[in-house]
Amino acid sequence: MIRTASILASGAAALLLASALPALAQDGHVNHAAHGHAHAAFASNRLHVRVDGPEGAPDLILIPGLSSSPEVWQGAVDHLADRYRVHRIHVQGFAGAPADGNATGPVAAPVAEEIARYIREQGLTKPAVVGHSMGGTMGMMLAARHPDLVGKLMVVDMIPFMGAMFGPPGTTAESVAPVADQVFAAQSTAPRDQYLAQAQAAVTGMIKTEAARPGPLKDVETSDQQVSAAAFRELILTDLRPELGRITAPTEVLYVKFNDPRMTDAITDMIYQASFANLPGARLKRIDGSAHFIMLDQPTAFYSDLDAFLAR
């Protein structure tokens, strides 16, 4: 197990660490008008919401990951072809959106609370929630802390305690705090050119499909350095395993083999099974032939699982 933890720390954790290295944010929202979509009438300094699909259709909330934009879900929205009213979350400070309320302090937990408020104020009835990476963390927070609001939950390639990848077996949020602080200090003070170089390496490692990389790479480059660094520190320190038992929504977890040559399918499966042991009803499924962005590397497999998840 010690070797497994070491592998995680040097492999998957290093990759996620690199993904949190953005450049400078741009003012305003990027290319919204060009895509012809509408924003929900919801005032928040933590997020804004893009809405697609007909009113009256079943509601689906899509949450992107660290330094990602709603664009990562475009293929899924196109696939659903107006069968759902899709609410795509855009976290302030990520992918060109001004930092606003996320400029200091935690990001994931406050955004999850704002999504809960959004569901209530918009009158959504038990929407399905799908979150990728850090979006999966927010989805788990939402479903555990507001079980009355979530109809079903899909977590895409995220475990409930990422801090476990940064220490030996038995690592806790408290014991990993010095590491999280060091990571934050390094990220928040890194020169811009270092951010850009690491962002290139991270996207290359997290997306096997070369043609799909430019969009996520641009998202990382246009995210706010401080917001992404703070959010990554928060992910390391957030242990949701004790809260999983509060989730009442049917839950599915899609994941890939960790991006490290020393990892095996069996070890990856074991880590996910142990990570979600407190949610015994969760359906766990490994998607082969994909890196971290499953919906971009294996869209056919992802859409098939999404359809089954929504219909279940």
PDB file of C-alpha atoms in Angstrom:
ATOM      1  CA  MET A   1       0.000   0.000   0.000  1.00  0.00           C
ATOM      2  CA  ILE A   2       2.890   2.350   0.663  1.00  0.00           C
ATOM      3  CA  ARG A   3       4.103   1.755  -2.865  1.00  0.00           C
ATOM      4  CA  THR A   4       0.595   2.405  -4.184  1.00  0.00           C
ATOM      5  CA  ALA A   5       0.464   5.740  -2.379  1.00  0.00           C
ATOM      6  CA  SER A   6       3.887   6.622  -3.753  1.00  0.00           C
ATOM      7  CA  ILE A   7       2.756   5.794  -7.266  1.00  0.00           C
ATOM      8  CA  LEU A   8      -0.299   7.996  -6.859  1.00  0.00           C
ATOM      9  CA  ALA A   9       1.727  10.886  -5.532  1.00  0.00           C
ATOM     10  CA  SER A  10       4.230  10.740  -8.355  1.00  0.00           C
ATOM     11  CA  GLY A  11       1.739   9.970 -11.099  1.00  0.00           C
ATOM     12  CA  ALA A  12      -1.855  11.102 -10.905  1.00  0.00           C
ATOM     13  CA  ALA A  13      -1.199  13.797  -8.332  1.00  0.00           C
ATOM     14  CA  ALA A  14       1.610  15.281 -10.369  1.00  0.00           C
ATOM     15  CA  LEU A  15      -0.647  15.398 -13.388  1.00  0.00           C
ATOM     16  CA  LEU A  16      -3.458  17.092 -11.497  1.00  0.00           C
ATOM     17  CA  LEU A  17      -0.935  19.483  -9.984  1.00  0.00           C
ATOM     18  CA  ALA A  18       0.194  20.530 -13.421  1.00  0.00           C
ATOM     19  CA  SER A  19      -3.404  21.038 -14.502  1.00  0.00           C
ATOM     20  CA  ALA A  20      -3.785  23.731 -11.872  1.00  0.00           C
ATOM     21  CA  LEU A  21      -1.207  26.028 -13.404  1.00  0.00           C
ATOM     22  CA  PRO A  22      -3.053  28.712 -15.361  1.00  0.00           C
ATOM     23  CA  ALA A  23      -1.933  32.053 -16.693  1.00  0.00           C
ATOM     24  CA  LEU A  24      -3.632  35.413 -16.288  1.00  0.00           C
ATOM     25  CA  ALA A  25      -7.396  35.797 -16.454  1.00  0.00           C
ATOM     26  CA  GLN A  26      -9.147  37.886 -19.038  1.00  0.00           C
ATOM     27  CA  ASP A  27     -11.920  40.319 -18.204  1.00  0.00           C
ATOM     28  CA  GLY A  28     -15.453  39.308 -19.074  1.00  0.00           C
ATOM     29  CA  HIS A  29     -16.811  36.013 -20.335  1.00  0.00           C
ATOM     30  CA  VAL A  30     -15.112  34.412 -23.287  1.00  0.00           C
ATOM     31  CA  ASN A  31     -16.970  33.972 -26.583  1.00  0.00           C
ATOM     32  CA  HIS A  32     -20.425  33.638 -25.030  1.00  0.00           C
ATOM     33  CA  ALA A  33     -22.212  35.610 -27.735  1.00  0.00           C
ATOM     34  CA  ALA A  34     -20.456  33.630 -30.444  1.00  0.00           C
ATOM     35  CA  HIS A  35     -22.037  30.427 -29.164  1.00  0.00           C
ATOM     36  CA  GLY A  36     -25.530  31.878 -29.096  1.00  0.00           C
ATOM     37  CA  HIS A  37     -26.446  30.543 -25.678  1.00  0.00           C
ATOM     38  CA  ALA A  38     -28.345  32.161 -22.832  1.00  0.00           C
ATOM     39  CA  HIS A  39     -27.393  32.769 -19.225  1.00  0.00           C
ATOM     40  CA  ALA A  40     -29.777  31.979 -16.405  1.00  0.00           C
ATOM     41  CA  ALA A  41     -31.212  34.930 -14.506  1.00  0.00           C
ATOM     42  CA  PHE A  42     -29.238  34.142 -11.374  1.00  0.00           C
ATOM     43  CA  ALA A  43     -27.101  36.667  -9.526  1.00  0.00           C
ATOM     44  CA  SER A  44     -23.938  35.196  -8.023  1.00  0.00           C
ATOM     45  CA  ASN A  45     -20.348  36.303  -7.604  1.00  0.00           C
ATOM     46  CA  ARG A  46     -19.225  32.652  -7.550  1.00  0.00           C
ATOM     47  CA  LEU A  47     -20.606  31.316 -10.818  1.00  0.00           C
ATOM     48  CA  HIS A  48     -22.793  31.951 -13.811  1.00  0.00           C
ATOM     49  CA  VAL A  49     -24.900  29.402 -15.651  1.00  0.00           C
ATOM     50  CA  ARG A  50     -25.322  28.711 -19.334  1.00  0.00           C
ATOM     51  CA  VAL A  51     -28.712  27.213 -20.233  1.00  0.00           C
ATOM     52  CA  ASP A  52     -29.477  25.099 -23.306  1.00  0.00           C
ATOM     53  CA  GLY A  53     -32.526  23.076 -24.283  1.00  0.00           C
ATOM     54  CA  PRO A  54     -36.273  23.526 -24.126  1.00  0.00           C
ATOM     55  CA  GLU A  55     -38.136  24.696 -21.057  1.00  0.00           C
ATOM     56  CA  GLY A  56     -40.088  21.877 -19.484  1.00  0.00           C
ATOM     57  CA  ALA A  57     -37.526  19.228 -20.385  1.00  0.00           C
ATOM     58  CA  PRO A  58     -35.842  17.287 -17.546  1.00  0.00           C
ATOM     59  CA  ASP A  59     -33.087  19.316 -15.889  1.00  0.00           C
ATOM     60  CA  LEU A  60     -29.418  18.334 -16.068  1.00  0.00           C
ATOM     61  CA  ILE A  61     -26.576  20.233 -14.375  1.00  0.00           C
ATOM     62  CA  LEU A  62     -23.073  19.853 -15.841  1.00  0.00           C
ATOM     63  CA  ILE A  63     -20.092  20.995 -13.739  1.00  0.00           C
ATOM     64  CA  PRO A  64     -16.653  21.275 -15.376  1.00  0.00           C
ATOM     65  CA  GLY A  65     -13.376  20.709 -13.583  1.00  0.00           C
ATOM     66  CA  LEU A  66     -10.502  22.831 -12.377  1.00  0.00           C
ATOM     67  CA  SER A  67      -9.723  25.706 -14.759  1.00  0.00           C
ATOM     68  CA  SER A  68     -12.254  24.342 -17.262  1.00  0.00           C
ATOM     69  CA  SER A  69     -15.113  26.020 -19.102  1.00  0.00           C
ATOM     70  CA  PRO A  70     -18.629  24.875 -20.027  1.00  0.00           C
ATOM     71  CA  GLU A  71     -17.265  24.172 -23.510  1.00  0.00           C
ATOM     72  CA  VAL A  72     -15.898  20.788 -22.369  1.00  0.00           C
ATOM     73  CA  TRP A  73     -19.529  19.610 -22.284  1.00  0.00           C
ATOM     74  CA  GLN A  74     -20.521  20.856 -25.748  1.00  0.00           C
ATOM     75  CA  GLY A  75     -20.405  17.397 -27.306  1.00  0.00           C
ATOM     76  CA  ALA A  76     -22.677  16.038 -24.594  1.00  0.00           C
ATOM     77  CA  VAL A  77     -25.130  18.905 -25.069  1.00  0.00           C
ATOM     78  CA  ASP A  78     -25.184  18.256 -28.821  1.00  0.00           C
ATOM     79  CA  HIS A  79     -25.674  14.542 -28.209  1.00  0.00           C
ATOM     80  CA  LEU A  80     -28.653  15.132 -25.939  1.00  0.00           C
ATOM     81  CA  ALA A  81     -30.304  17.053 -28.799  1.00  0.00           C
ATOM     82  CA  ASP A  82     -32.806  19.098 -26.776  1.00  0.00           C
ATOM     83  CA  ARG A  83     -33.981  16.109 -24.727  1.00  0.00           C
ATOM     84  CA  TYR A  84     -32.843  17.913 -21.561  1.00  0.00           C
ATOM     85  CA  ARG A  85     -32.736  21.420 -20.156  1.00  0.00           C
ATOM     86  CA  VAL A  86     -28.975  21.632 -19.597  1.00  0.00           C
ATOM     87  CA  HIS A  87     -27.505  24.009 -17.018  1.00  0.00           C
ATOM     88  CA  ARG A  88     -23.737  24.357 -17.496  1.00  0.00           C
ATOM     89  CA  ILE A  89     -21.833  25.866 -14.577  1.00  0.00           C
ATOM     90  CA  HIS A  90     -19.049  28.373 -15.247  1.00  0.00           C
ATOM     91  CA  VAL A  91     -16.990  28.951 -12.113  1.00  0.00           C
ATOM     92  CA  GLN A  92     -15.814  32.540 -11.653  1.00  0.00           C
ATOM     93  CA  GLY A  93     -12.051  32.747 -12.121  1.00  0.00           C
ATOM     94  CA  PHE A  94     -11.923  29.817 -14.538  1.00  0.00           C
ATOM     95  CA  ALA A  95     -11.645  29.992 -18.318  1.00  0.00           C
ATOM     96  CA  GLY A  96     -11.808  33.749 -18.770  1.00  0.00           C
ATOM     97  CA  ALA A  97     -14.478  34.574 -16.200  1.00  0.00           C
ATOM     98  CA  PRO A  98     -13.498  37.281 -13.661  1.00  0.00           C
ATOM     99  CA  ALA A  99     -12.528  35.925 -10.252  1.00  0.00           C
ATOM    100  CA  ASP A 100     -15.161  37.971  -8.367  1.00  0.00           C
ATOM    101  CA  GLY A 101     -16.143  36.143  -5.149  1.00  0.00           C
ATOM    102  CA  ASN A 102     -13.628  33.359  -5.769  1.00  0.00           C
ATOM    103  CA  ALA A 103     -10.667  35.743  -5.670  1.00  0.00           C
ATOM    104  CA  THR A 104      -9.683  34.589  -2.182  1.00  0.00           C
ATOM    105  CA  GLY A 105     -10.338  31.550  -0.029  1.00  0.00           C
ATOM    106  CA  PRO A 106     -12.005  28.244  -0.918  1.00  0.00           C
ATOM    107  CA  VAL A 107     -13.751  27.744  -4.237  1.00  0.00           C
ATOM    108  CA  ALA A 108     -15.361  24.307  -4.498  1.00  0.00           C
ATOM    109  CA  ALA A 109     -17.428  24.375  -1.302  1.00  0.00           C
ATOM    110  CA  PRO A 110     -18.847  27.892  -1.809  1.00  0.00           C
ATOM    111  CA  VAL A 111     -19.635  27.140  -5.456  1.00  0.00           C
ATOM    112  CA  ALA A 112     -21.424  23.932  -4.432  1.00  0.00           C
ATOM    113  CA  GLU A 113     -23.557  25.996  -2.049  1.00  0.00           C
ATOM    114  CA  GLU A 114     -24.357  28.427  -4.839  1.00  0.00           C
ATOM    115  CA  ILE A 115     -25.420  25.542  -7.079  1.00  0.00           C
ATOM    116  CA  ALA A 116     -27.766  24.443  -4.287  1.00  0.00           C
ATOM    117  CA  ARG A 117     -29.191  27.968  -4.163  1.00  0.00           C
ATOM    118  CA  TYR A 118     -29.511  27.964  -7.954  1.00  0.00           C
ATOM    119  CA  ILE A 119     -31.537  24.739  -7.868  1.00  0.00           C
ATOM    120  CA  ARG A 120     -33.877  26.170  -5.257  1.00  0.00           C
ATOM    121  CA  GLU A 121     -34.324  29.615  -6.777  1.00  0.00           C
ATOM    122  CA  GLN A 122     -34.777  28.305 -10.320  1.00  0.00           C
ATOM    123  CA  GLY A 123     -37.342  25.774  -9.124  1.00  0.00           C
ATOM    124  CA  LEU A 124     -35.496  22.745 -10.489  1.00  0.00           C
ATOM    125  CA  THR A 125     -36.937  19.436  -9.302  1.00  0.00           C
ATOM    126  CA  LYS A 126     -34.335  16.809  -8.480  1.00  0.00           C
ATOM    127  CA  PRO A 127     -32.026  17.539 -11.432  1.00  0.00           C
ATOM    128  CA  ALA A 128     -29.419  15.044 -12.537  1.00  0.00           C
ATOM    129  CA  VAL A 129     -25.914  16.312 -11.767  1.00  0.00           C
ATOM    130  CA  VAL A 130     -22.767  15.379 -13.685  1.00  0.00           C
ATOM    131  CA  GLY A 131     -19.378  16.683 -12.583  1.00  0.00           C
ATOM    132  CA  HIS A 132     -15.940  16.157 -14.084  1.00  0.00           C
ATOM    133  CA  SER A 133     -12.821  16.178 -11.865  1.00  0.00           C
ATOM    134  CA  MET A 134     -13.210  19.112  -9.453  1.00  0.00           C
ATOM    135  CA  GLY A 135     -16.765  19.317 -10.768  1.00  0.00           C
ATOM    136  CA  GLY A 136     -17.188  15.790  -9.433  1.00  0.00           C
ATOM    137  CA  THR A 137     -16.031  17.012  -6.027  1.00  0.00           C
ATOM    138  CA  MET A 138     -18.644  19.765  -6.140  1.00  0.00           C
ATOM    139  CA  GLY A 139     -21.258  17.248  -7.239  1.00  0.00           C
ATOM    140  CA  MET A 140     -20.454  15.035  -4.254  1.00  0.00           C
ATOM    141  CA  MET A 141     -20.601  18.050  -1.917  1.00  0.00           C
ATOM    142  CA  LEU A 142     -23.973  19.036  -3.349  1.00  0.00           C
ATOM    143  CA  ALA A 143     -25.463  15.538  -3.132  1.00  0.00           C
ATOM    144  CA  ALA A 144     -24.133  14.890   0.397  1.00  0.00           C
ATOM    145  CA  ARG A 145     -24.960  18.270   1.905  1.00  0.00           C
ATOM    146  CA  HIS A 146     -28.258  18.825   0.077  1.00  0.00           C
ATOM    147  CA  PRO A 147     -29.582  15.313  -0.609  1.00  0.00           C
ATOM    148  CA  ASP A 148     -33.090  16.662  -1.147  1.00  0.00           C
ATOM    149  CA  LEU A 149     -31.973  18.631  -4.196  1.00  0.00           C
ATOM    150  CA  VAL A 150     -30.202  16.018  -6.346  1.00  0.00           C
ATOM    151  CA  GLY A 151     -32.031  13.379  -8.365  1.00  0.00           C
ATOM    152  CA  LYS A 152     -28.977  11.426  -9.472  1.00  0.00           C
ATOM    153  CA  LEU A 153     -25.226  11.988  -9.537  1.00  0.00           C
ATOM    154  CA  MET A 154     -22.458  11.081 -11.974  1.00  0.00           C
ATOM    155  CA  VAL A 155     -18.835  11.665 -10.959  1.00  0.00           C
ATOM    156  CA  VAL A 156     -16.375  11.658 -13.845  1.00  0.00           C
ATOM    157  CA  ASP A 157     -12.812  10.681 -12.918  1.00  0.00           C
ATOM    158  CA  MET A 158     -12.563  11.961  -9.341  1.00  0.00           C
ATOM    159  CA  ILE A 159     -12.093  10.360  -5.937  1.00  0.00           C
ATOM    160  CA  PRO A 160     -13.571  11.805  -2.730  1.00  0.00           C
ATOM    161  CA  PHE A 161     -10.190  12.535  -1.077  1.00  0.00           C
ATOM    162  CA  MET A 162      -7.490  13.635  -3.477  1.00  0.00           C
ATOM    163  CA  GLY A 163      -5.162  14.333  -0.546  1.00  0.00           C
ATOM    164  CA  ALA A 164      -4.641  10.591  -0.193  1.00  0.00           C
ATOM    165  CA  MET A 165      -2.465  10.799  -3.310  1.00  0.00           C
ATOM    166  CA  PHE A 166      -0.011  13.061  -1.512  1.00  0.00           C
ATOM    167  CA  GLY A 167       0.893  10.840   1.427  1.00  0.00           C
ATOM    168  CA  PRO A 168       1.210   7.312   2.800  1.00  0.00           C
ATOM    169  CA  PRO A 169      -1.710   5.101   3.834  1.00  0.00           C
ATOM    170  CA  GLY A 170      -3.655   6.729   6.631  1.00  0.00           C
ATOM    171  CA  THR A 171      -3.095  10.240   5.288  1.00  0.00           C
ATOM    172  CA  THR A 172      -5.676  12.694   6.619  1.00  0.00           C
ATOM    173  CA  ALA A 173      -6.636  16.230   5.677  1.00  0.00           C
ATOM    174  CA  GLU A 174      -4.743  17.444   8.742  1.00  0.00           C
ATOM    175  CA  SER A 175      -1.567  15.500   7.998  1.00  0.00           C
ATOM    176  CA  VAL A 176      -1.482  16.581   4.349  1.00  0.00           C
ATOM    177  CA  ALA A 177      -2.072  20.281   5.141  1.00  0.00           C
ATOM    178  CA  PRO A 178       1.642  21.233   5.018  1.00  0.00           C
ATOM    179  CA  VAL A 179       1.897  19.701   1.543  1.00  0.00           C
ATOM    180  CA  ALA A 180      -1.234  21.548   0.411  1.00  0.00           C
ATOM    181  CA  ASP A 181       0.210  24.806   1.692  1.00  0.00           C
ATOM    182  CA  GLN A 182       3.484  24.206  -0.138  1.00  0.00           C
ATOM    183  CA  VAL A 183       1.641  23.420  -3.361  1.00  0.00           C
ATOM    184  CA  PHE A 184      -0.433  26.578  -3.036  1.00  0.00           C
ATOM    185  CA  ALA A 185       2.640  28.736  -2.367  1.00  0.00           C
ATOM    186  CA  ALA A 186       4.422  27.310  -5.407  1.00  0.00           C
ATOM    187  CA  GLN A 187       1.444  27.730  -7.725  1.00  0.00           C
ATOM    188  CA  SER A 188       0.379  31.163  -6.576  1.00  0.00           C
ATOM    189  CA  THR A 189       3.859  32.648  -7.033  1.00  0.00           C
ATOM    190  CA  ALA A 190       5.006  30.808 -10.163  1.00  0.00           C
ATOM    191  CA  PRO A 191       6.016  33.012 -13.117  1.00  0.00           C
ATOM    192  CA  ARG A 192       3.573  33.139 -16.001  1.00  0.00           C
ATOM    193  CA  ASP A 193       5.869  31.331 -18.425  1.00  0.00           C
ATOM    194  CA  GLN A 194       6.163  28.443 -15.991  1.00  0.00           C
ATOM    195  CA  TYR A 195       2.379  28.243 -15.790  1.00  0.00           C
ATOM    196  CA  LEU A 196       2.086  28.119 -19.550  1.00  0.00           C
ATOM    197  CA  ALA A 197       4.745  25.440 -19.919  1.00  0.00           C
ATOM    198  CA  GLN A 198       3.167  23.216 -17.281  1.00  0.00           C
ATOM    199  CA  ALA A 199      -0.292  23.793 -18.696  1.00  0.00           C
ATOM    200  CA  GLN A 200       0.893  22.480 -22.064  1.00  0.00           C
ATOM    201  CA  ALA A 201       2.323  19.359 -20.446  1.00  0.00           C
ATOM    202  CA  ALA A 202      -0.785  18.829 -18.320  1.00  0.00           C
ATOM    203  CA  VAL A 203      -3.272  19.046 -21.181  1.00  0.00           C
ATOM    204  CA  THR A 204      -1.135  16.725 -23.276  1.00  0.00           C
ATOM    205  CA  GLY A 205      -1.233  14.162 -20.490  1.00  0.00           C
ATOM    206  CA  MET A 206      -4.905  14.540 -19.658  1.00  0.00           C
ATOM    207  CA  ILE A 207      -6.285  14.298 -23.203  1.00  0.00           C
ATOM    208  CA  LYS A 208      -5.117  11.574 -25.558  1.00  0.00           C
ATOM    209  CA  THR A 209      -6.988  13.000 -28.538  1.00  0.00           C
ATOM    210  CA  GLU A 210      -4.726  15.684 -29.949  1.00  0.00           C
ATOM    211  CA  ALA A 211      -7.521  17.498 -31.789  1.00  0.00           C
ATOM    212  CA  ALA A 212      -9.438  17.922 -28.525  1.00  0.00           C
ATOM    213  CA  ARG A 213      -6.628  19.653 -26.619  1.00  0.00           C
ATOM    214  CA  PRO A 214      -6.759  23.286 -27.817  1.00  0.00           C
ATOM    215  CA  GLY A 215      -9.986  24.211 -26.024  1.00  0.00           C
ATOM    216  CA  PRO A 216      -9.017  22.886 -22.580  1.00  0.00           C
ATOM    217  CA  LEU A 217      -5.533  24.315 -23.007  1.00  0.00           C
ATOM    218  CA  LYS A 218      -7.021  27.755 -23.697  1.00  0.00           C
ATOM    219  CA  ASP A 219      -9.247  27.363 -20.653  1.00  0.00           C
ATOM    220  CA  VAL A 220      -6.236  26.769 -18.441  1.00  0.00           C
ATOM    221  CA  GLU A 221      -4.306  29.642 -19.980  1.00  0.00           C
ATOM    222  CA  THR A 222      -7.173  32.083 -19.373  1.00  0.00           C
ATOM    223  CA  SER A 223      -7.932  31.021 -15.807  1.00  0.00           C
ATOM    224  CA  ASP A 224      -6.980  33.125 -12.808  1.00  0.00           C
ATOM    225  CA  GLN A 225      -3.781  31.956 -11.147  1.00  0.00           C
ATOM    226  CA  GLN A 226      -4.865  32.633  -7.571  1.00  0.00           C
ATOM    227  CA  VAL A 227      -8.298  31.067  -7.977  1.00  0.00           C
ATOM    228  CA  SER A 228      -6.896  27.881  -9.494  1.00  0.00           C
ATOM    229  CA  ALA A 229      -4.122  27.625  -6.894  1.00  0.00           C
ATOM    230  CA  ALA A 230      -6.592  28.088  -4.035  1.00  0.00           C
ATOM    231  CA  ALA A 231      -9.021  25.598  -5.550  1.00  0.00           C
ATOM    232  CA  PHE A 232      -6.298  22.995  -5.923  1.00  0.00           C
ATOM    233  CA  ARG A 233      -5.224  23.460  -2.297  1.00  0.00           C
ATOM    234  CA  GLU A 234      -8.848  23.000  -1.284  1.00  0.00           C
ATOM    235  CA  LEU A 235      -9.094  19.756  -3.270  1.00  0.00           C
ATOM    236  CA  ILE A 236      -6.054  18.321  -1.499  1.00  0.00           C
ATOM    237  CA  LEU A 237      -7.578  19.167   1.895  1.00  0.00           C
ATOM    238  CA  THR A 238     -11.155  18.056   1.189  1.00  0.00           C
ATOM    239  CA  ASP A 239     -12.012  14.560   2.416  1.00  0.00           C
ATOM    240  CA  LEU A 240     -15.573  13.698   1.439  1.00  0.00           C
ATOM    241  CA  ARG A 241     -15.373  10.020   2.364  1.00  0.00           C
ATOM    242  CA  PRO A 242     -17.145  10.507   5.724  1.00  0.00           C
ATOM    243  CA  GLU A 243     -19.963  12.365   3.933  1.00  0.00           C
ATOM    244  CA  LEU A 244     -20.635   9.831   1.192  1.00  0.00           C
ATOM    245  CA  GLY A 245     -23.161   7.979   3.322  1.00  0.00           C
ATOM    246  CA  ARG A 246     -25.399  11.052   3.278  1.00  0.00           C
ATOM    247  CA  ILE A 247     -25.841  10.793  -0.493  1.00  0.00           C
ATOM    248  CA  THR A 248     -29.254   9.367  -1.312  1.00  0.00           C
ATOM    249  CA  ALA A 249     -29.182   9.997  -5.070  1.00  0.00           C
ATOM    250  CA  PRO A 250     -28.295   7.049  -7.311  1.00  0.00           C
ATOM    251  CA  THR A 251     -24.607   7.554  -8.075  1.00  0.00           C
ATOM    252  CA  GLU A 252     -22.363   6.433 -10.909  1.00  0.00           C
ATOM    253  CA  VAL A 253     -18.602   6.949 -11.067  1.00  0.00           C
ATOM    254  CA  LEU A 254     -16.737   6.788 -14.373  1.00  0.00           C
ATOM    255  CA  TYR A 255     -12.958   6.667 -14.163  1.00  0.00           C
ATOM    256  CA  VAL A 256      -9.794   5.841 -16.081  1.00  0.00           C
ATOM    257  CA  LYS A 257      -6.577   4.071 -15.190  1.00  0.00           C
ATOM    258  CA  PHE A 258      -4.210   6.468 -13.482  1.00  0.00           C
ATOM    259  CA  ASN A 259      -1.762   8.010 -15.917  1.00  0.00           C
ATOM    260  CA  ASP A 260       1.346   6.278 -14.625  1.00  0.00           C
ATOM    261  CA  PRO A 261       3.072   3.312 -16.302  1.00  0.00           C
ATOM    262  CA  ARG A 262       3.476   1.607 -12.919  1.00  0.00           C
ATOM    263  CA  MET A 263      -0.271   1.566 -12.350  1.00  0.00           C
ATOM    264  CA  THR A 264      -2.465  -1.321 -13.446  1.00  0.00           C
ATOM    265  CA  ASP A 265      -6.180  -1.637 -14.091  1.00  0.00           C
ATOM    266  CA  ALA A 266      -6.475  -3.761 -10.947  1.00  0.00           C
ATOM    267  CA  ILE A 267      -4.759  -1.198  -8.711  1.00  0.00           C
ATOM    268  CA  THR A 268      -6.892   1.592 -10.141  1.00  0.00           C
ATOM    269  CA  ASP A 269     -10.047  -0.447  -9.568  1.00  0.00           C
ATOM    270  CA  MET A 270      -8.964  -1.172  -5.993  1.00  0.00           C
ATOM    271  CA  ILE A 271      -8.353   2.513  -5.248  1.00  0.00           C
ATOM    272  CA  TYR A 272     -11.776   3.540  -6.541  1.00  0.00           C
ATOM    273  CA  GLN A 273     -13.544   0.725  -4.731  1.00  0.00           C
ATOM    274  CA  ALA A 274     -11.852   1.688  -1.455  1.00  0.00           C
ATOM    275  CA  SER A 275     -12.468   5.398  -2.017  1.00  0.00           C
ATOM    276  CA  PHE A 276     -16.228   4.923  -2.473  1.00  0.00           C
ATOM    277  CA  ALA A 277     -16.648   2.184   0.153  1.00  0.00           C
ATOM    278  CA  ASN A 278     -18.879   4.484   2.209  1.00  0.00           C
ATOM    279  CA  LEU A 279     -21.320   4.664  -0.703  1.00  0.00           C
ATOM    280  CA  PRO A 280     -21.934   0.950  -1.363  1.00  0.00           C
ATOM    281  CA  GLY A 281     -24.733   1.566  -3.853  1.00  0.00           C
ATOM    282  CA  ALA A 282     -22.496   3.529  -6.223  1.00  0.00           C
ATOM    283  CA  ARG A 283     -21.909   2.034  -9.663  1.00  0.00           C
ATOM    284  CA  LEU A 284     -18.203   2.174 -10.545  1.00  0.00           C
ATOM    285  CA  LYS A 285     -17.078   1.787 -14.142  1.00  0.00           C
ATOM    286  CA  ARG A 286     -13.609   2.094 -15.643  1.00  0.00           C
ATOM    287  CA  ILE A 287     -13.422   3.523 -19.166  1.00  0.00           C
ATOM    288  CA  ASP A 288     -10.448   2.170 -21.088  1.00  0.00           C
ATOM    289  CA  GLY A 289      -8.536   3.957 -23.825  1.00  0.00           C
ATOM    290  CA  SER A 290      -9.026   7.369 -22.259  1.00  0.00           C
ATOM    291  CA  ALA A 291      -7.149   9.938 -20.234  1.00  0.00           C
ATOM    292  CA  HIS A 292      -8.729  12.276 -17.668  1.00  0.00           C
ATOM    293  CA  PHE A 293     -11.184  14.012 -20.045  1.00  0.00           C
ATOM    294  CA  ILE A 294     -13.299  10.943 -20.780  1.00  0.00           C
ATOM    295  CA  MET A 295     -15.974  12.914 -22.632  1.00  0.00           C
ATOM    296  CA  LEU A 296     -13.333  14.142 -25.099  1.00  0.00           C
ATOM    297  CA  ASP A 297     -11.242  10.969 -25.502  1.00  0.00           C
ATOM    298  CA  GLN A 298     -14.065   8.415 -25.544  1.00  0.00           C
ATOM    299  CA  PRO A 299     -17.203  10.374 -26.468  1.00  0.00           C
ATOM    300  CA  THR A 300     -19.144   7.359 -27.765  1.00  0.00           C
ATOM    301  CA  ALA A 301     -18.585   5.406 -24.553  1.00  0.00           C
ATOM    302  CA  PHE A 302     -19.299   8.473 -22.440  1.00  0.00           C
ATOM    303  CA  TYR A 303     -22.549   9.323 -24.252  1.00  0.00           C
ATOM    304  CA  SER A 304     -23.707   5.709 -23.966  1.00  0.00           C
ATOM    305  CA  ASP A 305     -23.109   5.741 -20.219  1.00  0.00           C
ATOM    306  CA  LEU A 306     -24.667   9.193 -19.892  1.00  0.00           C
ATOM    307  CA  ASP A 307     -27.809   8.024 -21.704  1.00  0.00           C
ATOM    308  CA  ALA A 308     -28.086   4.944 -19.493  1.00  0.00           C
ATOM    309  CA  PHE A 309     -27.435   7.004 -16.365  1.00  0.00           C
ATOM    310  CA  LEU A 310     -30.123   9.540 -17.252  1.00  0.00           C
ATOM    311  CA  ALA A 311     -32.632   6.840 -18.180  1.00  0.00           C
ATOM    312  CA  ARG A 312     -31.966   4.714 -15.106  1.00  0.00           C
TER     313      ARG A 312
END
